Structure formats: structure tokens, C-alpha cells
Tab-separated table of C-alpha atoms in Angstrom:
chain	number	residue	atom	x	y	z
A	13	MET	CA	-6.838	4.943	4.734
A	14	THR	CA	-9.897	7.140	4.185
A	15	ALA	CA	-7.604	9.717	2.605
A	16	SER	CA	-6.499	7.136	0.054
A	17	VAL	CA	-10.203	6.704	-0.797
A	18	ASP	CA	-10.397	10.471	-1.370
A	19	ILE	CA	-7.397	10.369	-3.686
A	20	VAL	CA	-8.655	7.347	-5.611
A	21	ALA	CA	-12.018	9.119	-5.974
A	22	GLU	CA	-10.260	11.430	-8.434
A	23	VAL	CA	-9.274	8.533	-10.730
A	24	THR	CA	-11.163	8.038	-13.975
A	25	VAL	CA	-11.060	5.023	-16.260
A	26	GLY	CA	-9.014	7.172	-18.628
A	27	ASP	CA	-6.294	7.530	-15.964
A	28	LEU	CA	-5.666	3.812	-15.595
A	29	HIS	CA	-2.835	3.770	-18.127
A	30	ARG	CA	-0.833	6.363	-16.169
A	31	PRO	CA	2.611	5.325	-14.882
A	32	THR	CA	3.186	5.108	-11.129
A	33	PRO	CA	6.207	5.180	-8.812
A	34	CYS	CA	5.857	1.372	-8.558
A	35	ALA	CA	8.208	0.005	-11.210
A	36	GLY	CA	6.385	-1.874	-13.940
A	37	TRP	CA	2.909	-0.951	-12.719
A	38	ASP	CA	0.477	1.433	-14.318
A	39	LEU	CA	-2.318	2.942	-12.241
A	40	ALA	CA	-4.658	0.032	-13.021
A	41	ASP	CA	-2.074	-2.430	-11.667
A	42	LEU	CA	-1.509	-0.329	-8.538
A	43	LEU	CA	-5.224	0.058	-7.789
A	44	THR	CA	-5.778	-3.650	-8.375
A	45	HIS	CA	-3.037	-4.418	-5.852
A	46	MET	CA	-4.415	-1.925	-3.332
A	47	THR	CA	-7.955	-3.254	-3.715
A	48	VAL	CA	-7.093	-6.931	-3.373
A	49	GLN	CA	-4.841	-6.247	-0.392
A	50	HIS	CA	-7.781	-4.625	1.392
A	51	ARG	CA	-9.816	-7.737	0.628
A	52	GLY	CA	-7.029	-10.024	1.811
A	53	PHE	CA	-6.464	-8.175	5.072
A	54	ALA	CA	-10.215	-8.095	5.696
A	55	ALA	CA	-10.334	-11.852	5.191
A	56	SER	CA	-7.384	-12.334	7.557
A	57	ALA	CA	-9.063	-10.220	10.239
A	58	ARG	CA	-12.068	-12.542	9.954
A	59	GLY	CA	-9.978	-15.704	10.152
A	60	ALA	CA	-10.077	-16.584	6.450
A	61	GLY	CA	-6.800	-15.156	5.170
A	62	ALA	CA	-5.031	-18.478	4.631
A	63	ASP	CA	-6.902	-18.953	1.363
A	64	LEU	CA	-4.556	-17.692	-1.366
A	65	ALA	CA	-7.547	-16.974	-3.585
A	66	VAL	CA	-8.546	-13.975	-1.489
A	67	TRP	CA	-5.172	-12.385	-2.307
A	68	ASP	CA	-5.367	-13.064	-6.061
A	69	PRO	CA	-5.363	-9.749	-8.001
A	70	GLU	CA	-7.388	-11.329	-10.788
A	71	THR	CA	-10.390	-11.544	-8.465
A	72	VAL	CA	-10.705	-7.738	-8.449
A	73	ALA	CA	-8.948	-6.668	-11.664
A	74	GLY	CA	-12.082	-6.549	-13.784
A	75	ALA	CA	-14.019	-4.524	-11.214
A	76	VAL	CA	-11.137	-2.069	-10.824
A	77	ARG	CA	-10.858	-1.494	-14.567
A	78	ALA	CA	-14.631	-1.024	-14.888
A	79	ASP	CA	-15.097	1.221	-11.835
A	80	PRO	CA	-11.814	2.065	-10.090
A	81	THR	CA	-13.280	4.426	-7.500
A	82	GLY	CA	-16.225	2.203	-6.601
A	83	ALA	CA	-14.207	-1.019	-6.400
A	84	TYR	CA	-11.554	0.621	-4.251
A	85	ALA	CA	-13.980	2.395	-1.917
A	86	ALA	CA	-15.920	-0.831	-1.311
A	87	ALA	CA	-12.736	-2.747	-0.480
A	88	ALA	CA	-11.518	0.013	1.860
A	89	ALA	CA	-14.862	0.030	3.677
A	90	ASP	CA	-14.658	-3.757	4.004
A	91	VAL	CA	-11.217	-3.759	5.592
A	92	LEU	CA	-12.045	-0.884	7.938
A	93	ALA	CA	-15.119	-2.779	9.119
A	94	ALA	CA	-13.036	-5.931	9.596
A	95	PHE	CA	-10.415	-4.044	11.628
A	96	ASP	CA	-13.100	-2.478	13.828
A	97	THR	CA	-13.976	-5.645	15.726
A	98	ASP	CA	-13.252	-6.758	19.264
A	99	GLY	CA	-10.039	-8.718	19.678
A	100	VAL	CA	-8.668	-7.953	16.213
A	101	LEU	CA	-5.365	-6.597	17.550
A	102	GLU	CA	-4.668	-9.867	19.357
A	103	ALA	CA	-5.934	-12.150	16.591
A	104	GLY	CA	-3.595	-14.100	14.338
A	105	PHE	CA	-3.622	-12.826	10.754
A	106	ALA	CA	-2.793	-15.455	8.148
A	107	MET	CA	-0.482	-13.889	5.553
A	108	PRO	CA	0.235	-16.612	2.971
A	109	GLU	CA	2.073	-14.183	0.682
A	110	PHE	CA	4.928	-14.365	3.220
A	111	GLY	CA	5.032	-18.149	2.869
A	112	PRO	CA	2.967	-21.215	3.753
A	113	GLY	CA	1.581	-20.980	7.284
A	114	ALA	CA	2.790	-17.399	7.833
A	115	THR	CA	0.803	-15.710	10.605
A	116	PHE	CA	1.286	-12.377	12.348
A	117	PRO	CA	-0.335	-10.749	15.381
A	118	GLY	CA	-3.201	-8.496	14.349
A	119	ALA	CA	-1.551	-5.317	15.623
A	120	MET	CA	1.569	-6.037	13.557
A	121	ALA	CA	-0.390	-6.953	10.428
A	122	ILE	CA	-2.495	-3.791	10.674
A	123	GLY	CA	0.754	-1.836	11.039
A	124	PHE	CA	1.999	-3.352	7.767
A	125	HIS	CA	-1.210	-2.286	6.089
A	126	PHE	CA	-1.018	1.224	7.537
A	127	VAL	CA	2.446	1.756	6.079
A	128	ASP	CA	1.345	0.442	2.690
A	129	TYR	CA	-1.619	2.785	2.437
A	130	VAL	CA	0.204	5.945	3.414
A	131	VAL	CA	2.789	5.103	0.748
A	132	HIS	CA	0.269	3.927	-1.838
A	133	GLY	CA	-1.840	7.038	-1.277
A	134	TRP	CA	1.255	9.008	-2.248
A	135	ASP	CA	1.819	6.703	-5.225
A	136	VAL	CA	-1.680	7.347	-6.581
A	137	ALA	CA	-1.416	11.084	-5.997
A	138	ARG	CA	1.915	11.210	-7.827
A	139	SER	CA	0.508	9.214	-10.716
A	140	LEU	CA	-2.302	11.763	-11.044
A	141	GLY	CA	-0.005	14.736	-10.458
A	142	VAL	CA	-1.877	15.978	-7.380
A	143	ALA	CA	-0.562	16.756	-3.916
A	144	PHE	CA	-0.811	14.374	-0.989
A	145	THR	CA	0.245	15.699	2.410
A	146	PRO	CA	-0.161	13.402	5.414
A	147	SER	CA	-0.968	15.151	8.663
A	148	ALA	CA	1.636	15.363	11.413
A	149	ASP	CA	-0.114	12.777	13.595
A	150	VAL	CA	-0.192	10.240	10.778
A	151	LEU	CA	3.477	10.806	9.983
A	152	SER	CA	4.479	10.485	13.631
A	153	ALA	CA	2.591	7.193	13.834
A	154	VAL	CA	3.709	5.682	10.541
A	155	LEU	CA	7.360	6.784	10.367
A	156	PRO	CA	8.699	4.432	13.095
A	157	LEU	CA	6.837	1.524	11.486
A	158	ALA	CA	8.263	2.350	8.064
A	159	LEU	CA	11.816	2.828	9.340
A	160	ALA	CA	11.609	-0.613	10.967
A	161	VAL	CA	11.136	-2.257	7.551
A	162	PRO	CA	14.461	-4.019	6.895
A	163	ASP	CA	16.606	-2.945	3.959
A	164	GLY	CA	19.028	-5.195	2.123
A	165	GLU	CA	19.027	-7.850	-0.572
A	166	ILE	CA	15.509	-8.912	0.370
A	167	ARG	CA	14.324	-5.696	-1.291
A	168	THR	CA	15.681	-6.903	-4.651
A	169	ALA	CA	13.724	-10.174	-4.583
A	170	PRO	CA	10.845	-10.678	-7.038
A	171	LYS	CA	7.553	-9.262	-5.708
A	172	SER	CA	9.308	-7.308	-2.955
A	173	PRO	CA	6.906	-4.506	-1.976
A	174	PHE	CA	9.721	-1.957	-1.635
A	175	ALA	CA	12.905	-1.115	-3.524
A	176	ARG	CA	16.238	-0.602	-1.767
A	177	ALA	CA	16.315	2.386	0.568
A	178	LEU	CA	17.647	5.664	-0.794
A	179	ASP	CA	19.827	8.098	1.152
A	180	ALA	CA	17.986	10.752	3.128
A	181	GLY	CA	19.770	13.992	3.900
A	182	ALA	CA	19.671	15.630	7.299
A	183	ALA	CA	17.156	18.186	6.039
A	184	ALA	CA	14.671	15.627	4.698
A	185	SER	CA	11.101	15.985	5.919
A	186	ASP	CA	9.419	13.133	7.736
A	187	LEU	CA	7.403	12.302	4.611
A	188	ASP	CA	10.558	12.272	2.498
A	189	ARG	CA	12.332	10.070	5.056
A	190	LEU	CA	9.454	7.609	4.856
A	191	LEU	CA	9.486	7.546	1.069
A	192	LEU	CA	13.260	7.307	0.765
A	193	HIS	CA	13.511	4.469	3.267
A	194	LEU	CA	10.937	2.556	1.241
A	195	GLY	CA	12.824	3.096	-2.005
A	196	ARG	CA	10.828	5.951	-3.517
A	197	SER	CA	12.167	9.251	-4.754
A	198	PRO	CA	10.114	12.182	-3.397
A	199	ASP	CA	10.837	13.936	-6.717
A	200	TRP	CA	9.248	11.214	-8.861
A	201	ALA	CA	6.783	12.522	-11.427
A	202	PRO	CA	5.164	10.839	-14.436
A	203	ALA	CA	6.348	11.755	-17.877
A	204	GLY	CA	3.901	13.645	-20.046
A	205	PRO	CA	0.919	15.822	-19.182
A	206	GLN	CA	-0.241	16.018	-15.581
A	207	ARG	CA	-3.427	17.338	-14.122
A	208	GLY	CA	-1.492	20.163	-12.533
A	209	SER	CA	-3.613	20.410	-9.406
A	210	THR	CA	-2.079	22.555	-6.731
A	211	SER	CA	-4.595	21.437	-4.143
A	212	SER	CA	-3.261	19.704	-1.050
A	213	ARG	CA	-4.719	16.647	0.642
A	214	SER	CA	-4.791	16.194	4.411
A	215	LEU	CA	-4.482	12.662	5.754
A	216	SER	CA	-6.059	12.185	9.166
A	217	ALA	CA	-5.474	9.375	11.620
A	218	GLY	CA	-9.002	8.079	11.043
């Protein structure tokens, strides 16, 4: 998750119009989603996630558009602090976006969030046209969680976080397998000018 903060630190207000691999979302929409999800998961870890208001993108949209890096970094710090508490893995996380009364064990909910932020880190990097290379330990931890996400018609429902899985060839890398299973093409690139950075990011387990 800290690596996603590093990637988002490269975003300027002028980048917010950029397209992303998330259909129908520009970079402002994606960062708003990422920021409010941090806030929602932090609230759930503290026992207050049943309130739909904490998951409402409009509560953070203005801050993201005014200061995307600051708003995102603050939300990431909040959720990391919330996850770093005794008993959080055994706690029940209210997840009302899954339906009224939906609750998941903390370890499972944190796993959901982990998958999202490896993938969304890649989404932001692709939107900017910079490289994002998760480390081997992160990929080994996240890949089984991602491959356990069910495919099928549920992926075509409104507000589904992932598109239908795409075929992965035998030679696909672990990162490509992750992306393809979650409906993203590893070859996706935004139309128009890119920053052209050839630098590579390393994503650590911390």
C-alpha cells in the first residue's frame, strides 16, 4: 500500500483528467474511489463501517481534486494505522457495499483491500505511463487471493470491481496472471501523450 502512495505522489492536478484502465473512470474518479475505500476500511477496522456515509465518494471527492497526493496519503496512513491494532484480524468488518448487514472477518477484509491496492497501484501507474513492478514477495502473497476472486456473470453487474477474466497464456508472468484474472489487459495504455518514464517501482510487503 505504501508503494501506491509513492505512485500517487507523482500525480498532479493536471493529470486528473487522464483515462485509466477502469472503464468509465478518469484518474480523479479512480483516486476518489481509492481514497474513500481507505477511509471505509479504516472505519470498519474501528467498528464503524456499517455507516454507508463513510463509503460515499462524495465525502472525499473535493479533497482529491484539490490535492490528490495529500488526500490519498492521509487516507492511506489512516487505514494502515487502523489495521495495525490488536485483534483486527479477528474483528468483524462491516462491508455494507456488499449488502445490508454484510460482515467479513478482518483477515479476509484486509485481503480484499490488499488485492485492490496492488491492482489500483498498477492502474494509476498505467494512467500516468510509468512502470509499476511489484516485488516477488508481494506477488506471491497477493496472487492466490486474486485468483480466488470468482469469475462469471457477477463481474458484469453494475459497480462490479472487476471485469470478466481474460485468458492468460502459459508464459504469462505472475503480475500478468493477476491482472488478466481481474479483467485487465497488461498491454493497456492511455491514448495520447504519456510521461514516458522508464523508471521502475518496487512494491514491498510493508
